[in-house]
């Protein structure tokens, strides 16, 4: 192992930045985490996270108390002391689907002004292939001598801490072999510390931990690895949803189909769950970003456009299917409760959530809509139609509703005592219920089953 840096700066305190900073601060490093949003910074400085993510708060609280993790908006202090700088800023999408790299370039410009000579600048943000060269140019133009390493992140929201401790692979893309190895070494330290950190976070260690791979590759390959991985997972989901529609039409069961298809080790069972489609801050924008960046290279990605089209159509497909089963064949004045608003369970994140699309579409079709989510009510408010009634209590949300749509698979929805409700129709947009477990007077409407 190479000589280890003692001070690290993480720029950007979203899911990736906060998780990275919190974990590295338990691995013997002094970590500065830069956040420019004053409200978020204020919460982080209190030793907790501004988003819901299991296990993260104890890690932040412990490190901020003992001083190995400092949240700040001061680039000068943090960067001048750091030999490694991780850039973890957001890359949202532009209206045309391309990646908005303004935060990436701003972070690089700020870093270039203050970064220590010969530090390693590590790009963790998801960026289109070719971005690293532009970022390197920013440092060069500012007269800063750095090594650049593309180190894409693969953690998932809702399992961010466990994913960061037990990783399938770490990618370090750089022309500078020594810099790439130094970054890989940081993760070797994380690997050594992971049991201790998991126990501090009160998280159980995974039953079948992945075999870890440390991969040194080129900068552009590293950039492409990240977007290709997300794009392929999105493809699997849209494939499962396409088969689900065929299963609906032909009377087959997509759950059984995907169990058996996924039993082929060449295919694998993961990400073949049909339902209301993918959302969140990653898949939708990474798919559109890949399509756009390929166009810039003169390459057309019809396959990803198809995945995107299938995905966007799922909320409409589900509500049309359910509508044909309702006795009045219309949503007009149907009392419907949407359970779950987050883009997936285990998070308060509602970015591009298909659950919100379902709720809004139900309302547009004339239904009287109530919505409940155990964590995401606050974040959902901005994107939901103001005519939708938000409920902070599950039981209250179910009162008087004849129809329920499960739009995010929170585990508490498994425990609903349906017999105590007036619900007649359950639309299981996540295929997460066992139809046979429902009382006989309830009509179950799944996706492809
Ligand atoms: C995804 C990737 O899984 C991570 O590896 C990656 O690091 C991250 O994006 C990122 O680029 O930052 P995430 O968006 O947190 O992680 O969540 P996923 O668990 O991948 O789920 C994405 C969406 O797909 C959710 O809406 C989920 O409900 C949906 N999904 C997932 C399905 O509809 N079907 C499935 O079978 C699996």
Short mmCIF file of C-alpha atoms and ligand atoms in Angstrom, two decimals:
data_model
loop_
_atom_site.label_atom_id
_atom_site.label_comp_id
_atom_site.label_asym_id
_atom_site.label_seq_id
_atom_site.Cartn_x
_atom_site.Cartn_y
_atom_site.Cartn_z
CA UNK A 1 0.00 0.00 0.00
CA UNK A 2 1.16 3.54 -0.79
CA UNK A 3 1.56 6.29 1.77
CA UNK A 4 -1.89 7.32 2.91
CA UNK A 5 -3.26 10.88 2.87
CA UNK A 6 -4.39 12.14 6.23
CA UNK A 7 -6.71 14.94 5.17
CA UNK A 8 -9.45 14.59 2.58
CA UNK A 9 -12.00 17.08 1.29
CA UNK A 10 -15.38 16.04 -0.07
CA UNK A 11 -17.11 18.69 -2.19
CA UNK A 12 -20.92 18.42 -2.24
CA UNK A 13 -23.08 16.94 0.52
CA UNK A 14 -25.72 14.96 -1.32
CA UNK A 15 -26.21 11.21 -0.75
CA UNK A 16 -22.84 10.34 -2.23
CA UNK A 17 -20.85 13.14 -0.58
CA UNK A 18 -22.30 12.72 2.91
CA UNK A 19 -21.94 8.92 2.85
CA UNK A 20 -18.37 9.11 1.52
CA UNK A 21 -17.36 11.78 4.03
CA UNK A 22 -18.99 10.00 6.97
CA UNK A 23 -17.36 6.67 6.20
CA UNK A 24 -13.89 8.05 5.44
CA UNK A 25 -13.99 9.99 8.72
CA UNK A 26 -14.11 6.58 10.46
CA UNK A 27 -11.11 5.26 8.54
CA UNK A 28 -8.38 7.36 10.11
CA UNK A 29 -8.76 10.39 7.85
CA UNK A 30 -9.53 13.96 8.77
CA UNK A 31 -12.42 14.87 6.47
CA UNK A 32 -13.74 18.27 5.45
CA UNK A 33 -17.12 18.16 3.70
CA UNK A 34 -18.09 21.27 1.77
CA UNK A 35 -21.75 22.23 1.41
CA UNK A 36 -22.80 25.63 0.06
CA UNK A 37 -26.54 25.36 0.79
CA UNK A 38 -26.86 27.13 4.21
CA UNK A 39 -29.93 25.16 5.35
CA UNK A 40 -28.32 21.81 4.61
CA UNK A 41 -25.01 22.91 6.12
CA UNK A 42 -26.76 24.00 9.29
CA UNK A 43 -28.38 20.57 9.77
CA UNK A 44 -25.14 18.71 8.98
CA UNK A 45 -23.24 20.85 11.47
CA UNK A 46 -25.68 19.65 14.13
CA UNK A 47 -24.32 16.15 13.51
CA UNK A 48 -27.14 14.68 11.44
CA UNK A 49 -28.25 14.31 7.86
CA UNK A 50 -30.93 16.38 6.09
CA UNK A 51 -32.20 13.28 4.22
CA UNK A 52 -33.48 9.94 5.43
CA UNK A 53 -30.88 7.20 5.02
CA UNK A 54 -30.56 4.31 7.42
CA UNK A 55 -27.29 4.19 9.40
CA UNK A 56 -25.91 7.56 8.33
CA UNK A 57 -26.80 9.68 11.39
CA UNK A 58 -24.79 7.71 14.00
CA UNK A 59 -21.73 7.89 11.74
CA UNK A 60 -22.04 11.66 11.26
CA UNK A 61 -22.77 12.28 14.94
CA UNK A 62 -19.77 10.26 16.12
CA UNK A 63 -17.25 11.85 13.74
CA UNK A 64 -18.43 15.43 14.15
CA UNK A 65 -18.20 15.02 17.94
CA UNK A 66 -14.66 13.71 17.91
CA UNK A 67 -13.62 16.23 15.22
CA UNK A 68 -12.65 13.90 12.35
CA UNK A 69 -15.51 15.27 10.20
CA UNK A 70 -16.04 18.99 9.70
CA UNK A 71 -18.87 20.37 7.57
CA UNK A 72 -18.02 23.76 6.11
CA UNK A 73 -18.65 26.13 3.23
CA UNK A 74 -15.04 27.32 3.32
CA UNK A 75 -13.08 26.00 0.34
CA UNK A 76 -9.85 27.72 1.33
CA UNK A 77 -9.37 26.06 4.70
CA UNK A 78 -10.45 22.59 3.55
CA UNK A 79 -8.61 22.38 0.25
CA UNK A 80 -5.30 23.86 1.28
CA UNK A 81 -4.85 21.03 3.81
CA UNK A 82 -6.08 18.15 1.67
CA UNK A 83 -4.04 15.78 -0.44
CA UNK A 84 -7.16 14.13 -1.87
CA UNK A 85 -10.36 15.93 -2.96
CA UNK A 86 -13.51 14.00 -3.85
CA UNK A 87 -15.98 15.92 -6.02
CA UNK A 88 -19.50 14.63 -5.30
CA UNK A 89 -21.71 17.40 -6.65
CA UNK A 90 -25.04 16.80 -8.38
CA UNK A 91 -25.41 16.38 -12.12
CA UNK A 92 -29.10 16.96 -12.79
CA UNK A 93 -30.49 16.86 -16.31
CA UNK A 94 -31.08 19.80 -18.61
CA UNK A 95 -34.51 20.18 -20.23
CA UNK A 96 -33.12 18.46 -23.38
CA UNK A 97 -32.05 15.41 -21.34
CA UNK A 98 -28.32 16.16 -21.40
CA UNK A 99 -26.33 16.26 -18.14
CA UNK A 100 -26.11 19.65 -16.49
CA UNK A 101 -22.43 19.89 -15.60
CA UNK A 102 -22.50 23.40 -14.15
CA UNK A 103 -21.95 22.16 -10.55
CA UNK A 104 -19.12 19.89 -11.72
CA UNK A 105 -17.31 22.75 -13.43
CA UNK A 106 -18.01 25.21 -10.60
CA UNK A 107 -16.61 22.75 -8.04
CA UNK A 108 -13.50 22.26 -10.19
CA UNK A 109 -13.01 26.02 -10.58
CA UNK A 110 -13.34 26.58 -6.84
CA UNK A 111 -11.02 23.68 -6.12
CA UNK A 112 -8.46 24.91 -8.67
CA UNK A 113 -8.15 28.18 -6.76
CA UNK A 114 -7.38 26.59 -3.41
CA UNK A 115 -6.14 23.04 -3.99
CA UNK A 116 -2.73 22.01 -2.65
CA UNK A 117 0.05 21.36 -5.17
CA UNK A 118 0.10 17.73 -6.45
CA UNK A 119 -3.19 16.82 -4.75
CA UNK A 120 -5.43 14.18 -6.35
CA UNK A 121 -8.78 15.44 -7.61
CA UNK A 122 -11.26 12.55 -7.66
CA UNK A 123 -14.45 12.76 -9.70
CA UNK A 124 -17.28 10.79 -8.06
CA UNK A 125 -20.16 12.64 -9.75
CA UNK A 126 -21.78 10.78 -12.63
CA UNK A 127 -20.56 12.57 -15.75
CA UNK A 128 -20.74 11.88 -19.49
CA UNK A 129 -17.70 10.29 -21.09
CA UNK A 130 -15.13 12.98 -21.95
CA UNK A 131 -15.92 15.27 -19.00
CA UNK A 132 -12.66 14.49 -17.18
CA UNK A 133 -10.61 16.10 -19.94
CA UNK A 134 -12.62 19.32 -19.60
CA UNK A 135 -12.15 19.32 -15.81
CA UNK A 136 -8.41 18.74 -16.16
CA UNK A 137 -8.30 21.74 -18.49
CA UNK A 138 -9.88 23.92 -15.76
CA UNK A 139 -7.05 23.03 -13.35
CA UNK A 140 -4.41 23.55 -16.03
CA UNK A 141 -5.78 26.96 -16.96
CA UNK A 142 -5.73 27.95 -13.27
CA UNK A 143 -2.09 26.84 -13.00
CA UNK A 144 -2.91 24.06 -10.50
CA UNK A 145 -0.89 20.84 -10.75
CA UNK A 146 -3.12 17.91 -9.81
CA UNK A 147 -3.69 14.28 -10.73
CA UNK A 148 -7.20 13.50 -11.92
CA UNK A 149 -8.93 10.20 -11.11
CA UNK A 150 -12.41 9.21 -12.26
CA UNK A 151 -13.88 7.14 -9.42
CA UNK A 152 -17.58 6.60 -10.14
CA UNK A 153 -19.94 5.76 -7.30
CA UNK A 154 -22.28 2.75 -7.28
CA UNK A 155 -24.09 3.15 -3.94
CA UNK A 156 -27.88 3.04 -3.91
CA UNK A 157 -30.06 5.30 -1.84
CA UNK A 158 -31.64 3.37 1.06
CA UNK A 159 -28.57 1.09 1.30
CA UNK A 160 -25.93 3.79 0.88
CA UNK A 161 -23.84 2.91 3.96
CA UNK A 162 -23.83 -0.84 3.38
CA UNK A 163 -23.09 -0.38 -0.35
CA UNK A 164 -20.13 1.88 0.46
CA UNK A 165 -18.72 -0.63 2.93
CA UNK A 166 -19.41 -3.80 0.89
CA UNK A 167 -18.75 -2.91 -2.73
CA UNK A 168 -18.65 -5.15 -5.82
CA UNK A 169 -15.93 -3.07 -7.42
CA UNK A 170 -13.99 0.14 -7.08
CA UNK A 171 -13.06 1.85 -10.34
CA UNK A 172 -10.12 4.26 -10.55
CA UNK A 173 -9.77 5.72 -14.04
CA UNK A 174 -6.59 7.70 -14.55
CA UNK A 175 -3.53 8.03 -16.73
CA UNK A 176 -1.58 8.48 -13.49
CA UNK A 177 -1.07 4.95 -12.14
CA UNK A 178 0.29 6.08 -8.78
CA UNK A 179 -2.70 8.42 -8.19
CA UNK A 180 -5.16 5.65 -9.16
CA UNK A 181 -3.46 3.23 -6.76
CA UNK A 182 -3.57 5.78 -3.93
CA UNK A 183 -7.32 6.13 -4.42
CA UNK A 184 -7.80 2.35 -4.54
CA UNK A 185 -5.81 2.15 -1.30
CA UNK A 186 -8.30 4.44 0.44
CA UNK A 187 -11.01 1.87 -0.31
CA UNK A 188 -8.76 -0.95 0.90
CA UNK A 189 -8.74 0.90 4.24
CA UNK A 190 -12.56 1.15 4.10
CA UNK A 191 -12.72 -2.59 3.44
CA UNK A 192 -10.58 -3.27 6.53
CA UNK A 193 -12.75 -1.05 8.74
CA UNK A 194 -16.15 -2.09 7.45
CA UNK A 195 -17.29 -4.38 10.26
CA UNK A 196 -16.50 -1.73 12.86
CA UNK A 197 -18.24 1.02 10.88
CA UNK A 198 -21.32 -1.13 10.20
CA UNK A 199 -21.65 -1.89 13.88
CA UNK A 200 -21.37 1.82 14.75
CA UNK A 201 -24.09 2.53 12.18
CA UNK A 202 -26.18 -0.26 13.79
CA UNK A 203 -26.38 -2.08 10.46
CA UNK A 204 -26.14 -5.80 9.93
CA UNK A 205 -23.36 -7.11 7.74
CA UNK A 206 -24.63 -8.58 4.46
CA UNK A 207 -25.25 -12.34 4.40
CA UNK A 208 -23.58 -12.92 1.04
CA UNK A 209 -21.02 -10.13 0.70
CA UNK A 210 -19.76 -9.51 -2.83
CA UNK A 211 -16.24 -10.44 -3.86
CA UNK A 212 -14.52 -7.09 -4.16
CA UNK A 213 -12.63 -6.03 -7.27
CA UNK A 214 -10.21 -3.10 -7.48
CA UNK A 215 -10.01 -1.94 -11.09
CA UNK A 216 -7.56 0.57 -12.52
CA UNK A 217 -8.64 1.70 -15.96
CA UNK A 218 -8.52 4.76 -18.20
CA UNK A 219 -10.37 7.95 -17.39
CA UNK A 220 -12.88 7.64 -20.24
CA UNK A 221 -13.53 3.94 -19.59
CA UNK A 222 -14.24 4.73 -15.93
CA UNK A 223 -16.73 7.43 -16.95
CA UNK A 224 -18.45 5.05 -19.35
CA UNK A 225 -18.53 2.17 -16.84
CA UNK A 226 -20.75 4.17 -14.50
CA UNK A 227 -23.34 5.32 -17.03
CA UNK A 228 -23.36 1.92 -18.75
CA UNK A 229 -24.05 0.13 -15.45
CA UNK A 230 -27.03 2.37 -14.67
CA UNK A 231 -28.27 2.19 -18.26
CA UNK A 232 -28.13 -1.61 -18.25
CA UNK A 233 -30.06 -1.85 -14.99
CA UNK A 234 -32.68 0.53 -16.43
CA UNK A 235 -32.85 -1.68 -19.53
CA UNK A 236 -33.51 -4.74 -17.37
CA UNK A 237 -36.41 -2.96 -15.65
CA UNK A 238 -37.97 -1.78 -18.92
CA UNK A 239 -37.51 -5.27 -20.36
CA UNK A 240 -39.37 -6.77 -17.38
CA UNK A 241 -42.12 -4.17 -17.79
CA UNK A 242 -42.46 -4.97 -21.50
CA UNK A 243 -42.82 -8.67 -20.70
CA UNK A 244 -45.31 -7.76 -17.94
CA UNK A 245 -47.59 -6.13 -20.53
CA UNK A 246 -47.40 -9.25 -22.67
CA UNK A 247 -48.08 -11.41 -19.61
CA UNK A 248 -51.19 -9.30 -18.86
CA UNK A 249 -52.43 -9.79 -22.40
CA UNK A 250 -51.62 -13.50 -22.53
CA UNK A 251 -52.64 -14.47 -18.99
CA UNK A 252 -49.13 -15.35 -17.78
CA UNK A 253 -47.51 -14.26 -14.49
CA UNK A 254 -44.47 -11.97 -14.94
CA UNK A 255 -43.24 -12.70 -11.40
CA UNK A 256 -42.96 -16.42 -12.17
CA UNK A 257 -41.51 -15.65 -15.60
CA UNK A 258 -38.77 -13.42 -14.18
CA UNK A 259 -37.97 -15.85 -11.35
CA UNK A 260 -37.25 -18.52 -13.93
CA UNK A 261 -35.58 -16.23 -16.46
CA UNK A 262 -33.38 -14.76 -13.71
CA UNK A 263 -32.42 -18.24 -12.50
CA UNK A 264 -30.14 -18.36 -15.53
CA UNK A 265 -26.86 -17.12 -14.05
CA UNK A 266 -26.01 -15.39 -17.31
CA UNK A 267 -29.06 -13.15 -16.79
CA UNK A 268 -29.54 -12.87 -13.01
CA UNK A 269 -32.74 -12.12 -11.09
CA UNK A 270 -31.90 -8.57 -9.95
CA UNK A 271 -33.71 -5.57 -11.48
CA UNK A 272 -36.28 -7.72 -13.28
CA UNK A 273 -39.13 -6.62 -11.00
CA UNK A 274 -41.96 -5.30 -13.12
CA UNK A 275 -44.03 -2.42 -11.78
CA UNK A 276 -44.47 1.32 -12.12
CA UNK A 277 -40.95 1.78 -13.47
CA UNK A 278 -37.76 3.43 -12.32
CA UNK A 279 -37.36 6.93 -10.91
CA UNK A 280 -34.95 8.81 -8.70
CA UNK A 281 -32.03 11.12 -9.21
CA UNK A 282 -30.04 8.60 -11.25
CA UNK A 283 -31.64 6.21 -13.77
CA UNK A 284 -33.93 8.69 -15.58
CA UNK A 285 -31.22 11.31 -16.03
CA UNK A 286 -28.43 8.82 -16.70
CA UNK A 287 -30.48 7.18 -19.46
CA UNK A 288 -31.29 10.52 -21.11
CA UNK A 289 -27.72 11.73 -20.49
CA UNK A 290 -26.29 8.64 -22.21
CA UNK A 291 -28.59 9.15 -25.21
CA UNK A 292 -27.50 12.80 -25.51
CA UNK A 293 -23.80 12.27 -24.95
CA UNK A 294 -23.77 9.42 -27.51
CA UNK A 295 -25.35 11.84 -30.00
CA UNK A 296 -22.45 14.22 -29.40
CA UNK A 297 -20.17 11.42 -30.59
CA UNK A 298 -22.44 10.67 -33.59
CA UNK A 299 -23.78 7.45 -32.03
CA UNK A 300 -27.48 6.75 -31.76
CA UNK A 301 -28.81 4.82 -28.74
CA UNK A 302 -32.24 3.60 -29.87
CA UNK A 303 -32.14 0.87 -27.24
CA UNK A 304 -31.99 3.41 -24.40
CA UNK A 305 -34.66 5.60 -25.97
CA UNK A 306 -36.91 2.51 -26.00
CA UNK A 307 -36.14 1.85 -22.32
CA UNK A 308 -37.03 5.45 -21.49
CA UNK A 309 -40.29 5.33 -23.50
CA UNK A 310 -41.38 2.07 -21.85
CA UNK A 311 -40.61 3.52 -18.44
CA UNK A 312 -42.46 6.78 -18.95
CA UNK A 313 -45.55 4.91 -20.12
CA UNK A 314 -45.85 2.62 -17.07
CA UNK A 315 -47.98 4.88 -14.78
CA UNK A 316 -50.48 5.38 -17.62
CA UNK A 317 -50.47 1.68 -18.48
CA UNK A 318 -51.19 0.71 -14.86
CA UNK A 319 -54.07 3.15 -14.42
CA UNK A 320 -55.62 2.18 -17.76
CA UNK A 321 -55.43 -1.49 -16.81
CA UNK A 322 -57.07 -0.80 -13.43
CA UNK A 323 -59.73 1.44 -14.97
CA UNK A 324 -61.01 -1.37 -17.19
CA UNK A 325 -61.55 -3.47 -14.04
CA UNK A 326 -63.48 -0.78 -12.10
CA UNK A 327 -67.27 -1.26 -12.48
CA UNK A 328 -67.81 2.32 -13.73
CA UNK A 329 -64.78 2.01 -16.09
CA UNK A 330 -63.70 5.52 -15.11
CA UNK A 331 -61.67 7.24 -12.41
CA UNK A 332 -64.19 10.05 -12.04
CA UNK A 333 -64.92 10.59 -8.30
CA UNK A 334 -63.29 7.31 -7.24
CA UNK A 335 -61.80 7.72 -3.74
CA UNK A 336 -58.26 6.45 -4.19
CA UNK A 337 -55.33 6.37 -1.75
CA UNK A 338 -51.81 6.28 -3.14
CA UNK A 339 -49.47 4.52 -0.71
CA UNK A 340 -45.85 5.53 -1.16
CA UNK A 341 -44.47 8.63 -2.88
CA UNK A 342 -40.69 8.13 -2.66
CA UNK A 343 -38.99 6.82 -5.82
CA UNK A 344 -38.20 3.65 -3.86
CA UNK A 345 -38.64 2.48 -0.29
CA UNK A 346 -36.04 3.36 2.34
CA UNK A 347 -35.57 6.95 1.19
CA UNK A 348 -37.29 10.33 1.45
CA UNK A 349 -36.19 11.15 -2.12
CA UNK A 350 -39.07 11.83 -4.52
CA UNK A 351 -37.07 13.00 -7.55
CA UNK A 352 -38.73 11.76 -10.75
CA UNK A 353 -40.78 9.34 -8.67
CA UNK A 354 -43.26 7.27 -10.73
CA UNK A 355 -45.39 7.16 -7.55
CA UNK A 356 -45.95 10.90 -7.85
CA UNK A 357 -46.72 10.51 -11.56
CA UNK A 358 -49.38 7.93 -10.63
CA UNK A 359 -50.95 10.18 -7.98
CA UNK A 360 -51.07 13.19 -10.31
CA UNK A 361 -52.45 11.12 -13.19
CA UNK A 362 -55.19 9.69 -10.98
CA UNK A 363 -56.17 13.23 -10.02
CA UNK A 364 -56.10 14.40 -13.66
CA UNK A 365 -58.40 11.48 -14.51
CA UNK A 366 -60.95 12.75 -11.96
CA UNK A 367 -60.23 10.55 -8.93
CA UNK A 368 -60.31 12.03 -5.42
CA UNK A 369 -56.79 11.27 -4.28
CA UNK A 370 -55.20 10.93 -0.85
CA UNK A 371 -51.52 10.09 -0.49
CA UNK A 372 -49.34 8.73 2.29
CA UNK A 373 -45.62 8.03 2.63
CA UNK A 374 -43.74 7.28 5.87
CA UNK A 375 -40.75 9.53 4.96
CA UNK A 376 -41.35 11.49 1.78
CA UNK A 377 -44.41 13.69 2.39
CA UNK A 378 -42.37 16.88 2.73
CA UNK A 379 -40.27 16.30 -0.39
CA UNK A 380 -43.32 15.20 -2.40
CA UNK A 381 -45.34 18.33 -1.71
CA UNK A 382 -43.77 20.45 -4.47
CA UNK A 383 -44.47 17.97 -7.28
CA UNK A 384 -47.93 16.76 -6.26
CA UNK A 385 -51.12 18.34 -7.54
CA UNK A 386 -52.40 20.70 -4.78
CA UNK A 387 -55.76 18.89 -5.01
CA UNK A 388 -54.23 15.73 -3.57
CA UNK A 389 -54.77 15.36 0.17
CA UNK A 390 -51.55 14.50 1.98
CA UNK A 391 -51.88 12.24 5.02
CA UNK A 392 -49.29 11.73 7.73
CA UNK A 393 -51.08 8.67 9.13
CA UNK A 394 -51.53 5.42 7.21
CA UNK A 395 -54.88 4.50 8.80
CA UNK A 396 -56.30 7.97 8.16
CA UNK A 397 -55.17 7.82 4.54
CA UNK A 398 -57.19 4.62 4.03
CA UNK A 399 -60.44 5.93 5.57
CA UNK A 400 -63.32 5.99 3.04
CA UNK A 401 -61.16 4.91 0.10
CA UNK A 402 -62.58 2.23 -2.17
CA UNK A 403 -59.34 1.94 -4.09
CA UNK A 404 -55.68 1.83 -3.00
CA UNK A 405 -52.62 2.01 -5.22
CA UNK A 406 -49.36 0.80 -3.69
CA UNK A 407 -46.82 2.93 -5.51
CA UNK A 408 -43.71 2.41 -3.33
CA UNK A 409 -43.02 -0.87 -1.57
CA UNK A 410 -42.52 0.26 2.04
CA UNK A 411 -42.58 -2.80 4.29
CA UNK A 412 -45.35 -1.35 6.51
CA UNK A 413 -47.81 -1.78 3.64
CA UNK A 414 -47.40 -5.55 4.05
CA UNK A 415 -49.02 -5.32 7.49
CA UNK A 416 -52.22 -3.50 6.53
CA UNK A 417 -55.27 -5.29 7.91
CA UNK A 418 -57.38 -4.96 4.76
CA UNK A 419 -60.42 -6.52 6.41
CA UNK A 420 -60.65 -3.45 8.64
CA UNK A 421 -60.87 -1.07 5.65
CA UNK A 422 -63.54 -0.32 3.06
CA UNK A 423 -61.11 -0.96 0.23
CA UNK A 424 -62.49 -2.92 -2.73
CA UNK A 425 -59.62 -2.58 -5.23
CA UNK A 426 -55.89 -2.83 -4.57
CA UNK A 427 -53.62 -1.79 -7.42
CA UNK A 428 -50.24 -3.25 -6.60
CA UNK A 429 -47.99 -1.07 -8.78
CA UNK A 430 -44.89 -2.66 -7.19
CA UNK A 431 -46.10 -6.30 -7.32
CA UNK A 432 -45.16 -6.45 -3.66
CA UNK A 433 -48.26 -8.08 -2.14
CA UNK A 434 -49.24 -11.72 -2.12
CA UNK A 435 -52.66 -11.62 -3.87
CA UNK A 436 -53.88 -14.65 -1.90
CA UNK A 437 -53.31 -12.80 1.39
CA UNK A 438 -56.08 -10.28 0.61
CA UNK A 439 -59.69 -10.85 1.74
CA UNK A 440 -61.95 -12.34 -0.94
CA UNK A 441 -64.01 -9.16 -1.33
CA UNK A 442 -60.96 -7.22 -2.55
CA UNK A 443 -60.01 -7.26 -6.22
CA UNK A 444 -56.23 -7.38 -6.66
CA UNK A 445 -54.71 -5.70 -9.72
CA UNK A 446 -51.02 -6.45 -10.22
CA UNK A 447 -48.67 -5.67 -13.09
CA UNK A 448 -48.26 -8.62 -15.43
CA UNK A 449 -49.80 -11.06 -13.00
C1 LIG B 1 -28.92 3.52 -8.79
C2 LIG B 1 -27.93 2.35 -8.97
O1 LIG B 1 -28.55 1.12 -8.58
C3 LIG B 1 -26.67 2.58 -8.13
O2 LIG B 1 -25.73 1.54 -8.38
C4 LIG B 1 -26.05 3.93 -8.54
O3 LIG B 1 -24.91 4.24 -7.76
C5 LIG B 1 -27.09 5.04 -8.33
O4 LIG B 1 -28.26 4.74 -9.14
C6 LIG B 1 -26.46 6.33 -8.78
O5 LIG B 1 -26.16 6.48 -9.98
O6 LIG B 1 -26.17 7.19 -7.93
P1 LIG B 1 -30.69 4.24 -6.91
O7 LIG B 1 -31.19 5.20 -7.94
O8 LIG B 1 -30.40 4.73 -5.54
O9 LIG B 1 -29.33 3.54 -7.42
O10 LIG B 1 -31.78 3.09 -6.74
P2 LIG B 1 -32.08 1.65 -7.36
O11 LIG B 1 -32.18 0.68 -6.25
O12 LIG B 1 -31.13 1.32 -8.44
O13 LIG B 1 -33.53 1.85 -7.97
C7 LIG B 1 -33.78 2.74 -9.04
C8 LIG B 1 -35.22 2.67 -9.46
O14 LIG B 1 -35.49 1.44 -10.14
C9 LIG B 1 -36.24 2.75 -8.32
O15 LIG B 1 -37.31 3.60 -8.70
C10 LIG B 1 -36.74 1.31 -8.17
O16 LIG B 1 -38.04 1.23 -7.64
C11 LIG B 1 -36.68 0.85 -9.62
N1 LIG B 1 -36.58 -0.62 -9.78
C12 LIG B 1 -35.49 -1.30 -9.31
C13 LIG B 1 -37.59 -1.29 -10.47
O17 LIG B 1 -38.56 -0.69 -10.93
N2 LIG B 1 -37.45 -2.66 -10.65
C14 LIG B 1 -36.38 -3.36 -10.19
O18 LIG B 1 -36.32 -4.58 -10.41
C15 LIG B 1 -35.38 -2.66 -9.49
#
